Amino acid sequence: MIIKDNDPYTSASFSLTHRVRRQIWNIICLLLFKPSPRPLHAWRAALLRIFGAKIGKGAHIYPGTKIWAPWNLVVDDYVGIADGVTIYNMDIIRIGAYSVISQGAHLCGGSHDYNSQNFQLYAKPITLGEHVWICAEAFVSLGVNIPDGVVVGARSLVTKSILEPWTVYAGHPAKQIGQRTRSES
């Protein structure tokens, strides 16, 4: 998907096919996704599926969500993604069942290599387990895996994978601040 060793100052970082596909998605998003009434979750899920997203049943993706490439999005059952969320999915982003991504959160799957002469663009996947809550305005960086049951506090910065499930993380960078009690109800 990303063109390697190009000169980003004079040429595109993505193939023409990829850029056209993204532009078509942007038009559909502007005309049909964003203006859709908030309760029409099934409508937005259908639009995302048309563009290659894998969306589970009961997913609530709100119209103010910004999704860069639907074909790189996997959302399991009963996931909630709030208005103002940015899903910059240059690589696959997977969100496990019963997870919540709160308003203003940013899942960032792409960056630039600051040591390369041309600031080479690169991408890595992000994986969120089941029952994960990414709180308001938190930032999750590329290549991060978050296991089941983890809560990432508001405005936290997650740059490394979290290893322990059912924990609470917060801060810059995010550090473990608590343990969750796993409810069976």
PDB file of C-alpha atoms in Angstrom:
ATOM      1  CA  MET A   1       0.000   0.000   0.000  1.00  0.00           C
ATOM      2  CA  ILE A   2       2.762   2.493   0.907  1.00  0.00           C
ATOM      3  CA  ILE A   3       5.269   3.258  -1.828  1.00  0.00           C
ATOM      4  CA  LYS A   4       8.767   2.773  -0.414  1.00  0.00           C
ATOM      5  CA  ASP A   5      11.833   4.919  -1.155  1.00  0.00           C
ATOM      6  CA  ASN A   6       9.841   7.561  -2.991  1.00  0.00           C
ATOM      7  CA  ASP A   7      10.445  11.293  -2.742  1.00  0.00           C
ATOM      8  CA  PRO A   8       7.375  12.458  -0.801  1.00  0.00           C
ATOM      9  CA  TYR A   9       8.170  16.045  -1.713  1.00  0.00           C
ATOM     10  CA  THR A  10       7.589  15.384  -5.417  1.00  0.00           C
ATOM     11  CA  SER A  11       5.584  12.141  -5.670  1.00  0.00           C
ATOM     12  CA  ALA A  12       2.706  10.359  -3.977  1.00  0.00           C
ATOM     13  CA  SER A  13       3.197   7.943  -1.101  1.00  0.00           C
ATOM     14  CA  PHE A  14       0.360   5.695  -2.340  1.00  0.00           C
ATOM     15  CA  SER A  15      -0.588   4.164  -5.682  1.00  0.00           C
ATOM     16  CA  LEU A  16      -3.115   5.933  -7.881  1.00  0.00           C
ATOM     17  CA  THR A  17      -5.594   3.081  -7.325  1.00  0.00           C
ATOM     18  CA  HIS A  18      -5.330   3.493  -3.564  1.00  0.00           C
ATOM     19  CA  ARG A  19      -5.739   7.272  -3.742  1.00  0.00           C
ATOM     20  CA  VAL A  20      -8.803   6.975  -6.000  1.00  0.00           C
ATOM     21  CA  ARG A  21     -10.357   4.387  -3.671  1.00  0.00           C
ATOM     22  CA  ARG A  22      -9.825   6.690  -0.684  1.00  0.00           C
ATOM     23  CA  GLN A  23     -11.299   9.657  -2.564  1.00  0.00           C
ATOM     24  CA  ILE A  24     -14.420   7.663  -3.435  1.00  0.00           C
ATOM     25  CA  TRP A  25     -14.744   6.691   0.241  1.00  0.00           C
ATOM     26  CA  ASN A  26     -14.295  10.352   1.265  1.00  0.00           C
ATOM     27  CA  ILE A  27     -17.121  11.414  -1.073  1.00  0.00           C
ATOM     28  CA  ILE A  28     -19.449   8.662   0.175  1.00  0.00           C
ATOM     29  CA  CYS A  29     -18.506   9.529   3.731  1.00  0.00           C
ATOM     30  CA  LEU A  30     -19.287  13.214   3.171  1.00  0.00           C
ATOM     31  CA  LEU A  31     -22.585  12.602   1.369  1.00  0.00           C
ATOM     32  CA  LEU A  32     -23.992   9.479   3.058  1.00  0.00           C
ATOM     33  CA  PHE A  33     -22.082   8.580   6.243  1.00  0.00           C
ATOM     34  CA  LYS A  34     -21.580  11.846   8.154  1.00  0.00           C
ATOM     35  CA  PRO A  35     -25.039  13.383   7.534  1.00  0.00           C
ATOM     36  CA  SER A  36     -26.857  10.185   8.547  1.00  0.00           C
ATOM     37  CA  PRO A  37     -28.998  10.456  11.694  1.00  0.00           C
ATOM     38  CA  ARG A  38     -27.284   9.185  14.846  1.00  0.00           C
ATOM     39  CA  PRO A  39     -29.570   6.135  15.332  1.00  0.00           C
ATOM     40  CA  LEU A  40     -28.811   4.736  11.836  1.00  0.00           C
ATOM     41  CA  HIS A  41     -25.933   2.502  12.942  1.00  0.00           C
ATOM     42  CA  ALA A  42     -26.939  -0.281  10.527  1.00  0.00           C
ATOM     43  CA  TRP A  43     -26.806   2.179   7.604  1.00  0.00           C
ATOM     44  CA  ARG A  44     -23.268   3.283   8.457  1.00  0.00           C
ATOM     45  CA  ALA A  45     -22.200  -0.333   9.027  1.00  0.00           C
ATOM     46  CA  ALA A  46     -23.569  -1.219   5.579  1.00  0.00           C
ATOM     47  CA  LEU A  47     -21.629   1.643   3.951  1.00  0.00           C
ATOM     48  CA  LEU A  48     -18.444   0.523   5.685  1.00  0.00           C
ATOM     49  CA  ARG A  49     -19.014  -3.087   4.581  1.00  0.00           C
ATOM     50  CA  ILE A  50     -19.427  -1.938   0.964  1.00  0.00           C
ATOM     51  CA  PHE A  51     -15.909  -0.495   1.270  1.00  0.00           C
ATOM     52  CA  GLY A  52     -14.476  -3.710   2.719  1.00  0.00           C
ATOM     53  CA  ALA A  53     -14.812  -3.216   6.482  1.00  0.00           C
ATOM     54  CA  LYS A  54     -15.695  -6.239   8.576  1.00  0.00           C
ATOM     55  CA  ILE A  55     -18.362  -5.034  11.005  1.00  0.00           C
ATOM     56  CA  GLY A  56     -19.980  -7.312  13.609  1.00  0.00           C
ATOM     57  CA  LYS A  57     -23.617  -7.294  14.674  1.00  0.00           C
ATOM     58  CA  GLY A  58     -24.855  -4.553  16.939  1.00  0.00           C
ATOM     59  CA  ALA A  59     -21.876  -2.265  16.286  1.00  0.00           C
ATOM     60  CA  HIS A  60     -22.618   1.411  16.920  1.00  0.00           C
ATOM     61  CA  ILE A  61     -20.374   3.601  14.807  1.00  0.00           C
ATOM     62  CA  TYR A  62     -21.464   7.212  15.066  1.00  0.00           C
ATOM     63  CA  PRO A  63     -21.559   9.627  12.106  1.00  0.00           C
ATOM     64  CA  GLY A  64     -18.787  11.844  13.480  1.00  0.00           C
ATOM     65  CA  THR A  65     -16.236   9.015  13.378  1.00  0.00           C
ATOM     66  CA  LYS A  66     -13.395   9.603  10.899  1.00  0.00           C
ATOM     67  CA  ILE A  67     -12.222   6.373   9.236  1.00  0.00           C
ATOM     68  CA  TRP A  68      -9.263   6.645   6.866  1.00  0.00           C
ATOM     69  CA  ALA A  69      -9.559   3.268   5.048  1.00  0.00           C
ATOM     70  CA  PRO A  70     -12.642   1.120   5.761  1.00  0.00           C
ATOM     71  CA  TRP A  71     -11.022  -1.910   4.081  1.00  0.00           C
ATOM     72  CA  ASN A  72      -8.483  -1.938   6.950  1.00  0.00           C
ATOM     73  CA  LEU A  73     -11.110  -1.973   9.709  1.00  0.00           C
ATOM     74  CA  VAL A  74     -12.311  -5.032  11.657  1.00  0.00           C
ATOM     75  CA  VAL A  75     -14.968  -4.358  14.301  1.00  0.00           C
ATOM     76  CA  ASP A  76     -16.436  -7.253  16.286  1.00  0.00           C
ATOM     77  CA  ASP A  77     -19.943  -7.485  17.788  1.00  0.00           C
ATOM     78  CA  TYR A  78     -21.445  -4.759  19.991  1.00  0.00           C
ATOM     79  CA  VAL A  79     -18.609  -2.255  19.657  1.00  0.00           C
ATOM     80  CA  GLY A  80     -19.299   1.433  20.200  1.00  0.00           C
ATOM     81  CA  ILE A  81     -17.241   4.071  18.374  1.00  0.00           C
ATOM     82  CA  ALA A  82     -18.183   7.638  19.347  1.00  0.00           C
ATOM     83  CA  ASP A  83     -18.326  10.879  17.418  1.00  0.00           C
ATOM     84  CA  GLY A  84     -14.956  12.563  17.060  1.00  0.00           C
ATOM     85  CA  VAL A  85     -12.965   9.317  17.021  1.00  0.00           C
ATOM     86  CA  THR A  86     -10.184   9.152  14.428  1.00  0.00           C
ATOM     87  CA  ILE A  87      -9.305   5.732  13.059  1.00  0.00           C
ATOM     88  CA  TYR A  88      -6.164   6.327  10.993  1.00  0.00           C
ATOM     89  CA  ASN A  89      -5.910   2.768   9.746  1.00  0.00           C
ATOM     90  CA  MET A  90      -3.114   2.670   7.209  1.00  0.00           C
ATOM     91  CA  ASP A  91      -2.778  -0.943   8.402  1.00  0.00           C
ATOM     92  CA  ILE A  92      -5.420  -3.202   9.954  1.00  0.00           C
ATOM     93  CA  ILE A  93      -7.108  -1.954  13.102  1.00  0.00           C
ATOM     94  CA  ARG A  94      -9.077  -4.639  14.988  1.00  0.00           C
ATOM     95  CA  ILE A  95     -11.513  -3.788  17.748  1.00  0.00           C
ATOM     96  CA  GLY A  96     -12.747  -6.681  19.881  1.00  0.00           C
ATOM     97  CA  ALA A  97     -16.344  -7.349  20.915  1.00  0.00           C
ATOM     98  CA  TYR A  98     -18.003  -5.173  23.568  1.00  0.00           C
ATOM     99  CA  SER A  99     -15.286  -2.530  23.321  1.00  0.00           C
ATOM    100  CA  VAL A 100     -15.893   1.224  23.464  1.00  0.00           C
ATOM    101  CA  ILE A 101     -13.867   3.966  21.799  1.00  0.00           C
ATOM    102  CA  SER A 102     -14.921   7.274  23.384  1.00  0.00           C
ATOM    103  CA  GLN A 103     -15.187  10.715  21.805  1.00  0.00           C
ATOM    104  CA  GLY A 104     -12.020  12.275  20.489  1.00  0.00           C
ATOM    105  CA  ALA A 105      -9.889   9.123  20.825  1.00  0.00           C
ATOM    106  CA  HIS A 106      -7.284   8.560  18.108  1.00  0.00           C
ATOM    107  CA  LEU A 107      -6.126   5.140  16.898  1.00  0.00           C
ATOM    108  CA  CYS A 108      -3.079   5.999  14.790  1.00  0.00           C
ATOM    109  CA  GLY A 109      -1.763   3.191  12.582  1.00  0.00           C
ATOM    110  CA  GLY A 110       0.729   5.223  10.552  1.00  0.00           C
ATOM    111  CA  SER A 111       3.765   7.423  11.058  1.00  0.00           C
ATOM    112  CA  HIS A 112       7.035   8.510   9.466  1.00  0.00           C
ATOM    113  CA  ASP A 113      10.560   7.224  10.027  1.00  0.00           C
ATOM    114  CA  TYR A 114      12.306  10.347  11.312  1.00  0.00           C
ATOM    115  CA  ASN A 115      15.718   8.733  10.658  1.00  0.00           C
ATOM    116  CA  SER A 116      15.132   8.235   6.936  1.00  0.00           C
ATOM    117  CA  GLN A 117      16.204  10.853   4.425  1.00  0.00           C
ATOM    118  CA  ASN A 118      12.679  11.127   3.021  1.00  0.00           C
ATOM    119  CA  PHE A 119      10.784  10.604   6.309  1.00  0.00           C
ATOM    120  CA  GLN A 120       9.540   7.279   4.930  1.00  0.00           C
ATOM    121  CA  LEU A 121       5.902   6.639   5.720  1.00  0.00           C
ATOM    122  CA  TYR A 122       5.175   3.317   7.443  1.00  0.00           C
ATOM    123  CA  ALA A 123       2.235   1.568   9.086  1.00  0.00           C
ATOM    124  CA  LYS A 124       1.621  -1.110  11.699  1.00  0.00           C
ATOM    125  CA  PRO A 125      -1.599  -2.756  12.895  1.00  0.00           C
ATOM    126  CA  ILE A 126      -3.412  -1.977  16.134  1.00  0.00           C
ATOM    127  CA  THR A 127      -5.347  -4.688  17.974  1.00  0.00           C
ATOM    128  CA  LEU A 128      -7.789  -4.101  20.815  1.00  0.00           C
ATOM    129  CA  GLY A 129      -9.153  -7.113  22.686  1.00  0.00           C
ATOM    130  CA  GLU A 130     -12.684  -7.618  23.970  1.00  0.00           C
ATOM    131  CA  HIS A 131     -14.238  -5.371  26.646  1.00  0.00           C
ATOM    132  CA  VAL A 132     -11.600  -2.658  26.076  1.00  0.00           C
ATOM    133  CA  TRP A 133     -12.465   0.959  26.780  1.00  0.00           C
ATOM    134  CA  ILE A 134     -10.392   3.683  25.158  1.00  0.00           C
ATOM    135  CA  CYS A 135     -11.545   6.781  27.043  1.00  0.00           C
ATOM    136  CA  ALA A 136     -12.042  10.295  25.693  1.00  0.00           C
ATOM    137  CA  GLU A 137      -9.185  11.816  23.708  1.00  0.00           C
ATOM    138  CA  ALA A 138      -6.751   8.966  24.383  1.00  0.00           C
ATOM    139  CA  PHE A 139      -4.094   8.269  21.725  1.00  0.00           C
ATOM    140  CA  VAL A 140      -3.129   4.707  20.760  1.00  0.00           C
ATOM    141  CA  SER A 141      -0.025   4.458  18.574  1.00  0.00           C
ATOM    142  CA  LEU A 142       0.795   2.114  15.714  1.00  0.00           C
ATOM    143  CA  GLY A 143       1.825  -1.459  16.491  1.00  0.00           C
ATOM    144  CA  VAL A 144       0.076  -1.455  19.868  1.00  0.00           C
ATOM    145  CA  ASN A 145      -1.851  -4.473  21.177  1.00  0.00           C
ATOM    146  CA  ILE A 146      -4.246  -4.007  24.068  1.00  0.00           C
ATOM    147  CA  PRO A 147      -5.558  -7.200  25.714  1.00  0.00           C
ATOM    148  CA  ASP A 148      -9.068  -7.981  26.929  1.00  0.00           C
ATOM    149  CA  GLY A 149     -10.634  -5.806  29.582  1.00  0.00           C
ATOM    150  CA  VAL A 150      -8.116  -2.958  29.589  1.00  0.00           C
ATOM    151  CA  VAL A 151      -9.265   0.616  30.228  1.00  0.00           C
ATOM    152  CA  VAL A 152      -7.097   3.420  28.848  1.00  0.00           C
ATOM    153  CA  GLY A 153      -7.866   6.645  30.738  1.00  0.00           C
ATOM    154  CA  ALA A 154      -8.908   9.936  29.192  1.00  0.00           C
ATOM    155  CA  ARG A 155      -6.154  11.786  27.306  1.00  0.00           C
ATOM    156  CA  SER A 156      -3.675   8.971  27.868  1.00  0.00           C
ATOM    157  CA  LEU A 157      -0.870   8.136  25.455  1.00  0.00           C
ATOM    158  CA  VAL A 158      -0.273   4.455  24.647  1.00  0.00           C
ATOM    159  CA  THR A 159       2.917   3.888  22.621  1.00  0.00           C
ATOM    160  CA  LYS A 160       3.717   0.318  23.685  1.00  0.00           C
ATOM    161  CA  SER A 161       1.620  -2.820  23.856  1.00  0.00           C
ATOM    162  CA  ILE A 162      -0.061  -3.520  27.157  1.00  0.00           C
ATOM    163  CA  LEU A 163       0.604  -7.040  28.413  1.00  0.00           C
ATOM    164  CA  GLU A 164      -1.713  -7.483  31.395  1.00  0.00           C
ATOM    165  CA  PRO A 165      -5.468  -7.949  30.707  1.00  0.00           C
ATOM    166  CA  TRP A 166      -8.167  -6.386  32.904  1.00  0.00           C
ATOM    167  CA  THR A 167      -6.015  -3.462  34.007  1.00  0.00           C
ATOM    168  CA  VAL A 168      -6.418   0.323  33.976  1.00  0.00           C
ATOM    169  CA  TYR A 169      -3.804   2.537  32.321  1.00  0.00           C
ATOM    170  CA  ALA A 170      -3.520   6.329  32.306  1.00  0.00           C
ATOM    171  CA  GLY A 171      -0.993   9.096  31.753  1.00  0.00           C
ATOM    172  CA  HIS A 172       1.735  10.233  29.350  1.00  0.00           C
ATOM    173  CA  PRO A 173       3.009   7.649  28.664  1.00  0.00           C
ATOM    174  CA  ALA A 174       0.243   5.410  29.964  1.00  0.00           C
ATOM    175  CA  LYS A 175       1.181   3.413  33.048  1.00  0.00           C
ATOM    176  CA  GLN A 176      -0.833   0.886  34.990  1.00  0.00           C
ATOM    177  CA  ILE A 177      -2.818   2.633  37.726  1.00  0.00           C
ATOM    178  CA  GLY A 178      -5.295  -0.076  38.646  1.00  0.00           C
ATOM    179  CA  GLN A 179      -6.772  -3.510  38.201  1.00  0.00           C
ATOM    180  CA  ARG A 180     -10.307  -4.182  36.942  1.00  0.00           C
ATOM    181  CA  THR A 181     -12.641  -6.674  38.549  1.00  0.00           C
ATOM    182  CA  ARG A 182     -13.938  -8.984  35.874  1.00  0.00           C
ATOM    183  CA  SER A 183     -17.721  -9.078  36.041  1.00  0.00           C
ATOM    184  CA  GLU A 184     -19.569 -12.178  34.847  1.00  0.00           C
ATOM    185  CA  SER A 185     -22.946 -10.417  34.572  1.00  0.00           C
TER     186      SER A 185
END
